[in-house]
CSV table of C-alpha atoms and ligand atoms in Angstrom, one decimal:
chain,number,residue,atom,x,y,z
A,1,MET,CA,29.5,1.0,-59.6
A,2,ILE,CA,27.5,-0.2,-56.5
A,3,ARG,CA,26.0,-3.6,-57.8
A,4,THR,CA,24.1,-6.1,-55.1
A,5,ARG,CA,22.1,-9.4,-56.2
A,6,SER,CA,19.9,-11.3,-54.2
A,7,ALA,CA,20.3,-15.1,-55.3
A,8,PRO,CA,17.2,-16.8,-53.5
A,9,SER,CA,17.1,-20.7,-54.7
A,10,PRO,CA,14.0,-22.3,-55.9
A,11,THR,CA,13.5,-25.0,-53.5
A,12,GLY,CA,10.2,-23.9,-51.9
A,13,PHE,CA,8.2,-20.8,-51.4
A,14,MET,CA,10.1,-17.5,-50.9
A,15,HIS,CA,11.2,-17.3,-47.3
A,16,VAL,CA,10.7,-13.8,-45.5
A,17,GLY,CA,14.5,-14.2,-44.9
A,18,ASN,CA,14.9,-14.0,-48.8
A,19,LEU,CA,12.9,-11.1,-48.8
A,20,ARG,CA,15.2,-9.3,-46.2
A,21,THR,CA,18.2,-10.1,-48.3
A,22,SER,CA,16.5,-9.0,-50.9
A,23,LEU,CA,15.7,-5.7,-49.2
A,24,TYR,CA,18.9,-4.8,-48.2
A,25,CYS,CA,20.6,-5.7,-51.6
A,26,TYR,CA,17.7,-3.0,-52.8
A,27,LEU,CA,18.3,-0.4,-50.5
A,28,PHE,CA,22.3,-0.5,-50.4
A,29,ALA,CA,22.0,-0.2,-54.3
A,30,LYS,CA,19.4,2.4,-54.7
A,31,LYS,CA,21.5,4.1,-51.9
A,32,ASN,CA,24.5,4.0,-53.7
A,33,LYS,CA,22.7,5.2,-57.3
A,34,GLY,CA,23.9,1.3,-58.2
A,35,GLN,CA,21.8,-1.8,-59.2
A,36,TYR,CA,20.0,-4.2,-57.8
A,37,LEU,CA,20.0,-7.6,-59.6
A,38,LEU,CA,18.1,-11.0,-59.6
A,39,ARG,CA,19.9,-14.4,-59.7
A,40,ILE,CA,17.9,-17.8,-59.7
A,41,GLU,CA,20.2,-20.4,-57.9
A,42,ASP,CA,18.3,-23.5,-59.7
A,43,THR,CA,21.4,-26.0,-60.3
A,44,ASP,CA,20.3,-28.4,-57.4
A,45,GLN,CA,18.0,-30.1,-59.3
A,46,THR,CA,17.1,-32.7,-56.6
A,47,ARG,CA,16.1,-29.7,-54.7
A,48,PHE,CA,13.9,-27.5,-57.5
A,49,MET,CA,10.0,-27.0,-56.5
A,50,PRO,CA,8.1,-26.3,-59.7
A,51,GLY,CA,6.4,-23.0,-59.4
A,52,ALA,CA,9.2,-21.7,-56.7
A,53,THR,CA,10.6,-19.4,-59.3
A,54,GLU,CA,7.5,-18.0,-60.4
A,55,ASP,CA,6.6,-17.3,-56.4
A,56,ILE,CA,10.3,-15.7,-56.4
A,57,TYR,CA,9.3,-13.4,-59.1
A,58,ALA,CA,5.7,-12.8,-57.6
A,59,SER,CA,6.7,-12.0,-54.1
A,60,LEU,CA,9.3,-9.3,-55.5
A,61,ARG,CA,7.1,-7.7,-57.4
A,62,TRP,CA,4.6,-7.5,-54.6
A,63,ALA,CA,7.0,-6.0,-52.4
A,64,GLY,CA,8.0,-3.7,-55.1
A,65,LEU,CA,11.2,-4.7,-55.0
A,66,LEU,CA,11.9,-4.4,-59.0
A,67,TYR,CA,15.3,-5.7,-60.2
A,68,ASP,CA,17.6,-4.0,-62.7
A,69,GLU,CA,18.2,-6.1,-65.6
A,70,GLY,CA,15.4,-8.2,-65.9
A,71,PRO,CA,11.8,-8.9,-67.5
A,72,ASP,CA,10.1,-6.5,-65.3
A,73,VAL,CA,12.3,-3.4,-66.5
A,74,GLY,CA,12.8,-4.7,-69.8
A,75,GLY,CA,16.7,-5.1,-69.2
A,76,PRO,CA,18.7,-7.1,-71.7
A,77,ASN,CA,20.5,-9.5,-69.5
A,78,GLY,CA,18.5,-11.0,-66.7
A,79,PRO,CA,16.8,-12.2,-64.4
A,80,TYR,CA,20.1,-14.1,-64.0
A,81,ILE,CA,18.7,-18.3,-64.3
A,82,GLN,CA,21.5,-20.7,-63.4
A,83,SER,CA,20.0,-23.6,-65.3
A,84,GLN,CA,21.0,-21.4,-68.4
A,85,ARG,CA,24.4,-20.6,-67.9
A,86,SER,CA,26.0,-24.2,-67.9
A,87,GLU,CA,28.2,-23.0,-70.6
A,88,ILE,CA,29.7,-20.2,-68.6
A,89,TYR,CA,30.3,-22.6,-66.0
A,90,ASN,CA,31.9,-25.3,-68.1
A,91,ALA,CA,33.9,-22.8,-69.7
A,92,GLU,CA,35.4,-21.6,-66.3
A,93,VAL,CA,36.1,-25.3,-65.1
A,94,SER,CA,38.0,-25.9,-68.2
A,95,LYS,CA,40.3,-23.2,-67.0
A,96,LEU,CA,40.8,-24.6,-63.8
A,97,LEU,CA,41.3,-28.2,-65.2
A,98,ASN,CA,43.8,-26.9,-67.5
A,99,GLU,CA,45.6,-24.9,-64.7
A,100,GLY,CA,45.7,-28.0,-62.3
A,101,LYS,CA,43.6,-26.1,-59.8
A,102,ALA,CA,40.5,-28.6,-60.5
A,103,TYR,CA,40.6,-32.5,-60.8
A,104,ARG,CA,38.2,-35.1,-62.2
A,105,CYS,CA,37.6,-37.5,-59.0
A,106,PHE,CA,35.8,-40.9,-60.1
A,107,CYS,CA,35.3,-42.2,-56.6
A,108,SER,CA,31.9,-43.9,-56.1
A,109,PRO,CA,29.5,-42.4,-53.9
A,110,GLN,CA,30.1,-45.9,-51.8
A,111,ARG,CA,33.6,-45.4,-51.4
A,112,LEU,CA,33.3,-41.5,-50.3
A,113,GLU,CA,30.4,-42.9,-47.8
A,114,ALA,CA,32.7,-45.3,-46.0
A,115,MET,CA,35.4,-42.7,-45.9
A,116,ARG,CA,32.9,-40.6,-44.4
A,117,GLU,CA,31.8,-43.0,-41.6
A,118,GLU,CA,35.3,-43.8,-40.8
A,119,GLN,CA,36.3,-40.1,-40.2
A,120,GLN,CA,33.2,-39.9,-38.3
A,121,ALA,CA,34.1,-42.8,-36.2
A,122,LYS,CA,37.6,-40.9,-35.7
A,123,GLY,CA,35.9,-38.0,-34.3
A,124,GLU,CA,37.5,-36.1,-37.5
A,125,ALA,CA,35.8,-33.7,-39.8
A,126,SER,CA,34.7,-35.6,-43.0
A,127,ARG,CA,36.6,-34.3,-45.9
A,128,TYR,CA,37.8,-35.8,-49.1
A,129,ASP,CA,41.0,-37.8,-49.1
A,130,GLY,CA,42.5,-36.7,-52.4
A,131,LYS,CA,42.9,-40.3,-53.9
A,132,CYS,CA,41.8,-39.2,-57.4
A,133,LEU,CA,45.0,-36.4,-57.6
A,134,SER,CA,47.3,-39.3,-57.9
A,135,LEU,CA,45.4,-41.0,-60.8
A,136,SER,CA,47.9,-41.2,-63.9
A,137,LYS,CA,47.3,-40.1,-67.0
A,138,GLU,CA,47.0,-43.0,-68.5
A,139,GLU,CA,44.6,-43.8,-65.9
A,140,LEU,CA,42.7,-40.7,-66.6
A,141,ILE,CA,42.3,-41.0,-70.5
A,142,THR,CA,40.9,-44.9,-69.8
A,143,LEU,CA,38.4,-43.5,-67.1
A,144,GLU,CA,37.2,-40.5,-69.3
A,145,ALA,CA,37.0,-42.8,-72.3
A,146,SER,CA,34.7,-45.0,-70.7
A,147,LYS,CA,32.6,-42.4,-69.6
A,148,ALA,CA,32.7,-43.3,-65.7
A,149,PRO,CA,31.1,-41.0,-63.7
A,150,HIS,CA,32.6,-38.4,-62.1
A,151,VAL,CA,32.5,-35.0,-60.5
A,152,ILE,CA,35.2,-32.2,-60.7
A,153,ARG,CA,36.7,-31.1,-57.4
A,154,PHE,CA,38.5,-27.9,-56.4
A,155,ARG,CA,42.2,-28.4,-55.3
A,156,MET,CA,41.7,-26.4,-52.1
A,157,SER,CA,45.2,-24.1,-51.1
A,158,GLU,CA,46.7,-25.5,-47.8
A,159,LYS,CA,46.6,-21.5,-46.5
A,160,GLU,CA,45.0,-19.5,-44.0
A,161,TYR,CA,42.4,-17.0,-45.7
A,162,LYS,CA,41.7,-13.8,-44.0
A,163,TYR,CA,38.6,-11.4,-44.5
A,164,MET,CA,37.8,-8.3,-42.9
A,165,ASP,CA,34.3,-8.4,-42.1
A,166,ILE,CA,32.2,-5.0,-41.6
A,167,MET,CA,30.3,-6.2,-38.8
A,168,ARG,CA,32.5,-8.8,-37.2
A,169,GLY,CA,35.9,-7.6,-37.9
A,170,GLU,CA,38.7,-9.6,-39.1
A,171,LEU,CA,37.8,-13.2,-40.0
A,172,ALA,CA,40.3,-15.9,-40.3
A,173,PHE,CA,39.8,-19.2,-41.5
A,174,PRO,CA,42.7,-21.8,-40.9
A,175,VAL,CA,44.3,-24.0,-43.1
A,176,GLY,CA,42.1,-27.1,-43.6
A,177,SER,CA,38.9,-25.0,-43.2
A,178,ALA,CA,37.9,-26.6,-46.5
A,179,ASP,CA,38.6,-29.8,-48.3
A,180,ASP,CA,39.0,-30.2,-52.1
A,181,PHE,CA,35.2,-29.7,-52.3
A,182,VAL,CA,33.2,-30.4,-55.5
A,183,LEU,CA,33.2,-27.9,-58.3
A,184,ILE,CA,30.8,-30.1,-60.9
A,185,LYS,CA,28.7,-32.6,-59.7
A,186,SER,CA,28.2,-36.1,-61.6
A,187,ASP,CA,24.8,-34.7,-63.3
A,188,GLY,CA,27.3,-32.0,-64.6
A,189,PHE,CA,25.5,-29.2,-62.9
A,190,PRO,CA,27.7,-26.6,-60.8
A,191,VAL,CA,27.5,-26.8,-57.3
A,192,TYR,CA,26.6,-23.6,-55.4
A,193,HIS,CA,30.0,-22.4,-54.5
A,194,PHE,CA,31.1,-22.5,-58.0
A,195,ALA,CA,28.2,-21.0,-60.0
A,196,ASN,CA,28.0,-18.5,-57.1
A,197,ILE,CA,31.1,-16.8,-57.6
A,198,VAL,CA,31.6,-17.4,-61.4
A,199,ASP,CA,28.2,-15.5,-61.5
A,200,ASP,CA,29.2,-12.8,-59.0
A,201,HIS,CA,32.4,-11.9,-60.9
A,202,TYR,CA,30.6,-11.7,-64.5
A,203,MET,CA,27.8,-9.7,-63.2
A,204,LYS,CA,30.0,-7.5,-61.6
A,205,ILE,CA,28.7,-7.9,-58.3
A,206,SER,CA,30.6,-5.4,-55.8
A,207,HIS,CA,28.9,-6.5,-52.6
A,208,VAL,CA,27.6,-10.0,-51.6
A,209,ILE,CA,24.7,-9.4,-48.7
A,210,ARG,CA,23.5,-12.6,-47.8
A,211,GLY,CA,22.6,-15.3,-44.8
A,212,GLU,CA,25.0,-15.8,-42.1
A,213,GLU,CA,24.7,-19.6,-42.5
A,214,TRP,CA,27.3,-18.8,-45.5
A,215,LEU,CA,29.6,-17.7,-43.5
A,216,SER,CA,31.9,-21.2,-43.2
A,217,SER,CA,31.7,-20.8,-47.0
A,218,LEU,CA,33.7,-18.1,-47.4
A,219,PRO,CA,37.5,-19.7,-47.4
A,220,LYS,CA,35.8,-21.7,-50.3
A,221,HIS,CA,34.8,-18.6,-52.1
A,222,LEU,CA,38.1,-16.6,-51.7
A,223,ALA,CA,40.1,-19.5,-52.6
A,224,LEU,CA,37.9,-19.7,-55.8
A,225,TYR,CA,38.2,-16.0,-56.6
A,226,GLU,CA,42.3,-16.5,-55.8
A,227,ALA,CA,42.3,-19.4,-58.2
A,228,PHE,CA,40.8,-17.5,-61.3
A,229,GLY,CA,42.8,-14.7,-60.4
A,230,TRP,CA,39.6,-12.4,-59.9
A,231,ASN,CA,39.0,-9.7,-57.3
A,232,HIS,CA,36.3,-10.6,-55.0
A,233,PRO,CA,33.4,-8.7,-54.0
A,234,GLU,CA,32.9,-7.6,-50.5
A,235,PHE,CA,30.8,-10.0,-48.2
A,236,ILE,CA,28.0,-8.8,-45.6
A,237,HIS,CA,26.5,-11.6,-43.8
A,238,LEU,CA,23.2,-10.9,-42.1
A,239,PRO,CA,22.1,-12.6,-38.8
A,240,LEU,CA,19.8,-15.1,-38.7
A,241,LEU,CA,16.2,-14.5,-38.1
A,242,LEU,CA,14.9,-16.1,-34.8
A,243,SER,CA,11.8,-17.5,-33.4
A,244,LYS,CA,10.3,-16.2,-30.4
A,245,THR,CA,11.8,-19.1,-28.6
A,246,LYS,CA,15.5,-17.6,-29.8
A,247,LYS,CA,15.8,-20.8,-32.7
A,248,LYS,CA,16.2,-20.1,-36.1
A,249,LEU,CA,13.2,-19.4,-37.7
A,250,SER,CA,11.2,-22.5,-39.0
A,251,LYS,CA,8.1,-23.5,-40.7
A,252,ARG,CA,7.2,-24.9,-37.2
A,253,ASP,CA,7.1,-21.6,-36.1
A,254,GLY,CA,4.2,-20.5,-38.3
A,255,ASP,CA,4.5,-18.8,-41.5
A,256,VAL,CA,7.9,-18.2,-43.1
A,257,SER,CA,7.0,-17.7,-46.5
A,258,VAL,CA,5.8,-14.4,-48.0
A,259,ARG,CA,3.2,-15.7,-49.9
A,260,ASP,CA,1.6,-16.6,-46.2
A,261,TYR,CA,1.7,-13.2,-45.3
A,262,ILE,CA,0.2,-12.4,-48.4
A,263,ALA,CA,-2.7,-14.5,-47.9
A,264,LYS,CA,-3.3,-13.2,-44.8
A,265,GLY,CA,-3.4,-9.5,-45.5
A,266,TYR,CA,-0.3,-8.0,-44.8
A,267,LEU,CA,0.6,-5.0,-46.8
A,268,PRO,CA,4.1,-4.8,-48.6
A,269,GLU,CA,4.4,-1.4,-46.9
A,270,ALA,CA,4.1,-3.4,-43.5
A,271,LEU,CA,6.0,-6.5,-44.2
A,272,LEU,CA,8.9,-4.3,-46.0
A,273,ASN,CA,9.0,-2.1,-42.5
A,274,PHE,CA,9.0,-4.8,-40.2
A,275,ILE,CA,11.9,-6.8,-42.0
A,276,LEU,CA,14.0,-3.7,-42.3
A,277,LEU,CA,14.2,-4.0,-38.7
A,278,LEU,CA,15.1,-7.0,-38.4
A,279,GLY,CA,18.4,-7.0,-38.3
A,280,TRP,CA,18.9,-3.2,-39.0
A,281,ASN,CA,18.6,-0.2,-36.5
A,282,PRO,CA,18.5,3.4,-37.6
A,283,GLY,CA,20.3,4.6,-34.3
A,284,THR,CA,17.0,6.5,-33.1
A,285,ASP,CA,13.8,5.5,-31.9
A,286,LYS,CA,11.8,6.0,-35.5
A,287,GLU,CA,10.1,2.8,-36.3
A,288,LEU,CA,8.0,3.5,-39.1
A,289,PHE,CA,9.7,4.0,-42.8
A,290,THR,CA,8.7,4.9,-46.0
A,291,LYS,CA,10.7,3.3,-49.4
A,292,GLU,CA,12.2,6.4,-49.6
A,293,GLU,CA,12.9,6.9,-46.0
A,294,MET,CA,14.5,3.5,-45.7
A,295,ILE,CA,16.5,4.1,-48.6
A,296,GLU,CA,18.1,7.0,-47.5
A,297,ALA,CA,18.6,5.9,-43.5
A,298,PHE,CA,20.4,2.3,-44.9
A,299,SER,CA,23.8,1.4,-43.8
A,300,PHE,CA,25.8,-1.5,-43.4
A,301,GLU,CA,27.3,0.2,-40.1
A,302,ARG,CA,23.8,-0.1,-38.4
A,303,LEU,CA,23.5,-3.9,-39.3
A,304,ASN,CA,23.0,-5.5,-36.0
A,305,LYS,CA,25.5,-8.4,-35.1
A,306,SER,CA,23.0,-11.0,-33.3
A,307,GLY,CA,19.9,-12.4,-34.5
A,308,ALA,CA,16.7,-10.9,-35.1
A,309,VAL,CA,13.2,-11.9,-33.2
A,310,PHE,CA,10.5,-12.3,-35.7
A,311,ASP,CA,7.7,-10.4,-33.3
A,312,LEU,CA,4.4,-11.0,-35.0
A,313,GLU,CA,2.7,-8.3,-32.9
A,314,LYS,CA,4.9,-5.6,-33.7
A,315,LEU,CA,4.2,-6.4,-37.5
A,316,ASP,CA,0.4,-6.6,-36.9
A,317,TRP,CA,1.0,-2.9,-35.6
A,318,MET,CA,2.9,-2.1,-38.5
A,319,ASN,CA,0.1,-3.5,-40.9
A,320,SER,CA,-2.7,-1.8,-39.2
A,321,HIS,CA,-0.7,2.0,-39.0
A,322,TYR,CA,-0.2,1.6,-43.0
A,323,ILE,CA,-4.3,0.4,-43.5
A,324,ARG,CA,-5.2,3.4,-41.6
A,325,GLY,CA,-3.1,5.3,-44.1
A,326,LYS,CA,-4.9,4.4,-47.2
A,327,ASN,CA,-8.4,5.4,-48.0
A,328,ILE,CA,-11.6,3.7,-48.5
A,329,SER,CA,-11.4,3.0,-52.3
A,330,GLU,CA,-7.8,1.4,-52.1
A,331,LEU,CA,-8.7,-0.5,-49.2
A,332,PHE,CA,-11.9,-1.7,-51.1
A,333,SER,CA,-9.7,-3.2,-53.6
A,334,LEU,CA,-7.1,-5.2,-51.3
A,335,SER,CA,-9.5,-6.4,-49.5
A,336,LEU,CA,-12.3,-7.7,-52.3
A,337,PRO,CA,-10.1,-10.6,-52.7
A,338,TYR,CA,-10.2,-11.5,-48.9
A,339,PHE,CA,-14.4,-11.0,-48.9
A,340,GLU,CA,-14.5,-13.3,-52.1
A,341,SER,CA,-12.2,-16.1,-50.4
A,342,ALA,CA,-14.0,-16.3,-47.1
A,343,GLY,CA,-17.1,-17.1,-49.1
A,344,LEU,CA,-18.6,-14.1,-48.0
A,345,ILE,CA,-19.6,-12.6,-51.5
A,346,VAL,CA,-19.6,-14.2,-55.0
A,347,LYS,CA,-18.8,-12.2,-58.0
A,348,THR,CA,-21.6,-11.4,-60.9
A,349,GLU,CA,-21.3,-10.9,-64.5
A,350,ASP,CA,-22.0,-7.3,-63.6
A,351,PRO,CA,-18.7,-6.1,-62.2
A,352,SER,CA,-19.7,-3.9,-59.7
A,353,LEU,CA,-22.1,-6.4,-58.0
A,354,TRP,CA,-21.5,-9.1,-55.9
A,355,LYS,CA,-23.9,-11.8,-54.4
A,356,THR,CA,-24.1,-13.2,-51.0
A,357,ALA,CA,-24.5,-17.1,-50.4
A,358,ALA,CA,-28.1,-16.9,-50.0
A,359,GLY,CA,-28.6,-14.5,-53.3
A,360,ARG,CA,-28.9,-11.2,-51.8
A,361,ASN,CA,-27.1,-8.2,-54.0
A,362,ILE,CA,-24.1,-6.3,-52.2
A,363,SER,CA,-22.9,-3.2,-54.0
A,364,ARG,CA,-19.1,-1.7,-53.9
A,365,ASN,CA,-20.8,1.0,-51.6
A,366,TYR,CA,-21.7,-1.8,-49.1
A,367,LEU,CA,-18.7,-3.3,-48.9
A,368,GLU,CA,-16.5,0.2,-48.7
A,369,LYS,CA,-19.0,1.3,-45.9
A,370,ILE,CA,-17.8,-2.1,-43.8
A,371,VAL,CA,-14.2,-1.4,-44.8
A,372,GLY,CA,-14.8,2.2,-43.4
A,373,ILE,CA,-16.3,0.9,-40.1
A,374,GLU,CA,-13.7,-1.6,-39.7
A,375,LYS,CA,-10.6,0.4,-40.9
A,376,GLU,CA,-9.7,1.6,-37.6
A,377,ARG,CA,-10.0,-1.8,-35.8
A,378,VAL,CA,-8.2,-4.2,-38.4
A,379,LYS,CA,-5.0,-5.6,-38.3
A,380,LYS,CA,-4.7,-7.6,-41.4
A,381,LEU,CA,-7.0,-7.1,-44.9
A,382,SER,CA,-8.0,-10.5,-44.0
A,383,ASP,CA,-9.8,-9.4,-41.2
A,384,PHE,CA,-12.2,-7.1,-43.0
A,385,ALA,CA,-13.9,-10.2,-44.1
A,386,ASP,CA,-13.5,-12.3,-41.1
A,387,THR,CA,-16.5,-14.0,-40.7
A,388,ASP,CA,-16.9,-13.8,-36.9
A,389,ARG,CA,-16.8,-10.0,-37.5
A,390,VAL,CA,-18.5,-8.9,-40.2
A,391,GLY,CA,-20.7,-12.1,-41.1
A,392,PHE,CA,-23.9,-10.8,-40.2
A,393,PHE,CA,-23.7,-8.0,-42.7
A,394,PHE,CA,-23.7,-10.8,-45.3
A,395,ALA,CA,-26.2,-13.3,-43.4
A,396,ASP,CA,-30.1,-13.4,-44.4
A,397,SER,CA,-31.0,-14.5,-40.8
A,398,LEU,CA,-29.2,-13.9,-37.6
A,399,VAL,CA,-28.7,-16.7,-34.7
A,400,TYR,CA,-28.2,-15.8,-31.5
A,401,GLU,CA,-29.8,-16.4,-28.0
A,402,LYS,CA,-32.8,-14.2,-26.9
A,403,ASP,CA,-30.9,-13.6,-23.6
A,404,LEU,CA,-28.3,-11.4,-25.5
A,405,LEU,CA,-30.8,-8.7,-26.2
A,406,PHE,CA,-31.1,-7.7,-22.5
A,407,TRP,CA,-28.7,-4.8,-21.2
A,408,LYS,CA,-27.9,-5.3,-17.8
A,409,LYS,CA,-31.4,-6.3,-15.8
A,410,MET,CA,-34.0,-4.9,-18.2
A,411,GLU,CA,-37.3,-6.4,-18.1
A,412,THR,CA,-38.6,-8.2,-21.1
A,413,ALA,CA,-41.7,-5.5,-21.4
A,414,GLN,CA,-39.0,-2.9,-21.8
A,415,VAL,CA,-36.6,-4.5,-24.6
A,416,VAL,CA,-40.1,-5.0,-26.2
A,417,GLN,CA,-40.9,-1.2,-26.0
A,418,ASN,CA,-37.7,-0.1,-27.0
A,419,LEU,CA,-37.2,-2.3,-29.9
A,420,THR,CA,-40.6,-1.3,-31.1
A,421,GLN,CA,-40.1,2.3,-30.8
A,422,ALA,CA,-36.8,2.0,-32.6
A,423,LYS,CA,-38.6,0.0,-35.3
A,424,ILE,CA,-41.3,2.9,-35.5
A,425,LEU,CA,-38.8,5.6,-35.9
A,426,LEU,CA,-37.1,3.6,-38.4
A,427,GLU,CA,-39.8,3.0,-40.4
A,428,LYS,CA,-40.8,6.7,-40.5
A,429,THR,CA,-37.2,7.2,-41.8
A,430,LEU,CA,-37.1,8.0,-45.4
A,431,GLU,CA,-34.7,5.9,-47.5
A,432,THR,CA,-32.7,9.0,-48.4
A,433,GLU,CA,-32.4,9.7,-45.1
A,434,PHE,CA,-31.3,6.7,-44.0
A,435,THR,CA,-27.9,7.7,-42.6
A,436,LYS,CA,-25.9,6.7,-39.6
A,437,GLU,CA,-25.8,10.6,-38.4
A,438,HIS,CA,-29.8,11.0,-39.1
A,439,LEU,CA,-30.5,7.7,-37.0
A,440,ARG,CA,-28.8,8.5,-34.5
A,441,ASP,CA,-30.3,11.9,-33.8
A,442,THR,CA,-33.8,10.4,-34.5
A,443,ILE,CA,-33.0,7.4,-31.7
A,444,MET,CA,-31.2,9.4,-29.3
A,445,ARG,CA,-33.5,12.3,-29.3
A,446,TRP,CA,-36.4,9.8,-28.2
A,447,THR,CA,-34.1,8.1,-25.7
A,448,ALA,CA,-33.3,11.4,-23.8
A,449,GLU,CA,-37.2,12.2,-24.0
A,450,THR,CA,-38.2,9.5,-22.8
A,451,GLY,CA,-35.5,9.2,-20.2
A,452,ILE,CA,-34.4,5.7,-20.8
A,453,LYS,CA,-30.8,5.2,-20.0
A,454,ASN,CA,-28.6,5.1,-23.5
A,455,GLY,CA,-28.0,1.5,-23.2
A,456,GLU,CA,-31.3,0.4,-22.5
A,457,MET,CA,-31.9,1.4,-26.0
A,458,LEU,CA,-28.4,1.0,-27.8
A,459,TRP,CA,-27.7,-2.4,-26.6
A,460,PRO,CA,-30.7,-4.2,-27.4
A,461,LEU,CA,-30.8,-2.4,-31.3
A,462,ARG,CA,-27.1,-3.3,-31.6
A,463,VAL,CA,-27.9,-6.9,-30.8
A,464,ALA,CA,-31.0,-7.2,-33.0
A,465,LEU,CA,-29.1,-5.4,-36.0
A,466,THR,CA,-26.2,-7.9,-35.4
A,467,GLY,CA,-26.8,-10.8,-33.3
A,468,MET,CA,-23.2,-10.1,-31.3
A,469,LYS,CA,-22.3,-9.3,-28.0
A,470,ALA,CA,-19.4,-7.1,-29.4
A,471,SER,CA,-19.5,-5.2,-32.6
A,472,PRO,CA,-19.9,-1.7,-34.3
A,473,ASP,CA,-22.6,0.8,-32.6
A,474,PRO,CA,-26.1,0.3,-34.2
A,475,PHE,CA,-26.3,3.7,-36.3
A,476,GLU,CA,-23.2,2.4,-38.5
A,477,VAL,CA,-24.1,-0.9,-39.0
A,478,ALA,CA,-27.8,0.0,-39.9
A,479,ASP,CA,-26.4,3.0,-42.6
A,480,VAL,CA,-24.9,-0.4,-44.4
A,481,LEU,CA,-27.6,-2.6,-43.9
A,482,ASP,CA,-30.2,-0.2,-45.0
A,483,LYS,CA,-34.2,-0.2,-44.1
A,484,PRO,CA,-35.6,-3.3,-45.2
A,485,MET,CA,-33.1,-5.3,-43.5
A,486,CYS,CA,-33.2,-3.4,-40.3
A,487,LEU,CA,-36.8,-4.1,-40.1
A,488,ALA,CA,-36.5,-7.6,-40.6
A,489,ARG,CA,-33.8,-7.7,-38.3
A,490,LEU,CA,-35.7,-5.9,-35.5
A,491,ASP,CA,-39.0,-8.3,-36.0
A,492,GLN,CA,-36.6,-11.3,-35.6
A,493,ALA,CA,-35.6,-9.9,-32.5
A,494,LEU,CA,-39.2,-9.0,-31.3
A,495,GLU,CA,-40.3,-12.2,-32.4
A,496,LYS,CA,-37.6,-14.0,-30.1
A,497,LEU,CA,-39.3,-12.0,-27.0
A,498,THR,CA,-43.1,-12.5,-27.6
B,501,LIG,N1,21.3,-19.4,-53.0
B,501,LIG,C1,21.8,-18.9,-52.1
B,501,LIG,C2,20.5,-18.8,-50.7
B,501,LIG,O1,19.6,-19.2,-51.2
B,501,LIG,C3,22.3,-17.8,-52.0
B,501,LIG,C4,23.6,-17.3,-51.4
B,501,LIG,C5,24.2,-16.2,-51.6
B,501,LIG,O2,23.7,-14.9,-52.0
B,501,LIG,O3,25.2,-16.1,-51.8
B,501,LIG,O4,21.0,-18.7,-50.0
């Protein structure tokens, strides 16, 4: 049975790189009718961030990457949380101690530091010198009885380790690639390497998929599997995510956590599709993949060896594609939180009614119409509620310069005449007929009959309704605003001109 796991550490909000690892683990497992598990690697108490574990769950749930064996699916065993598995690690380390494959080290941090500095000064790689290996039985008994603080170290084998890597071919790690590294720290918690391999073994993980930064740890892991006499899983190390300047993607390059992308209004479909192609290619020019298509197409053979550049323009393009594929009702629900957080509307006691900051009632229909107008233009859900774009729909009176009402070289009298005529025509239109189609017919008929240019009517009318240099066409806007608000805005424009 193929079993994969992602094993994020809750040291910060879930990184997009972790989401990519989880996606690849998920796809490979699902493609092979296997299982995808989640493990929280929280043994480094100094780096633990409160809220980070919850953020991992929330990010995976948002992305629809549900793990098997966990609360989301009601499984019995998961998710696996390392801080709750100390007994397992203690039992395993005892085996190694008893077999002489691990030993207690009582060296003080000061001694280790001095040793490190000395090695550095000589240009040598820093490594433990094995001092505590030569402690006599009596010394050990006395030290342990005195409860002297200590760590447990692995006795690294003096041999070359080799691994056949799917992407990189044979990897050889010469003797001395790792020193006698720590397994259990003085606080009693295991280090990453130890807990990681013990868990992968007991969780029956067949394929470890993780970031390239762990490649250099491989000899330690291979040596540990060997010491326990366990078969090791396959290891797949993914290339780094790179910024546009080809450096490792970091906070300095902008958003790196999944929650940042959720907040900006990226859809899970888009973010997953985008990260799918950061490190893997389908071998064709197909770029858009549904989750089912991803599962179908994914394979390790098509993983890229080199780092993948995080290109936000591509993500925006994919996001607009997935936004356009949704219906208005879905987009209404998805964009509602953004209208609220932008401060354009606030909830009322009536769940189908909102209010603007100035107290004007806003219905679901009103918001859906805005969503309908913007759907083809936006890149992100937050764009639906971008005040620079749609603020005029929620404002009571508009602030703009009178000059904006003039199309090309129009005279004031002409602008006044056209806006006055538009007002007359709008006034005559019944509320029930106040639709974009009807308004367009009415106004454009008058424009044609009078012989004025379209722009001479459309431009001033549009500016009067929106106060903006660029905006949707006036009939779409009028349809949303409704008759009284349109008339009030035309009055406001005429006042500016007279
Ligand atoms: N906790 C490690 C990380 O966050 C997991 C590495 C692994 O998958 O082995 O990268």
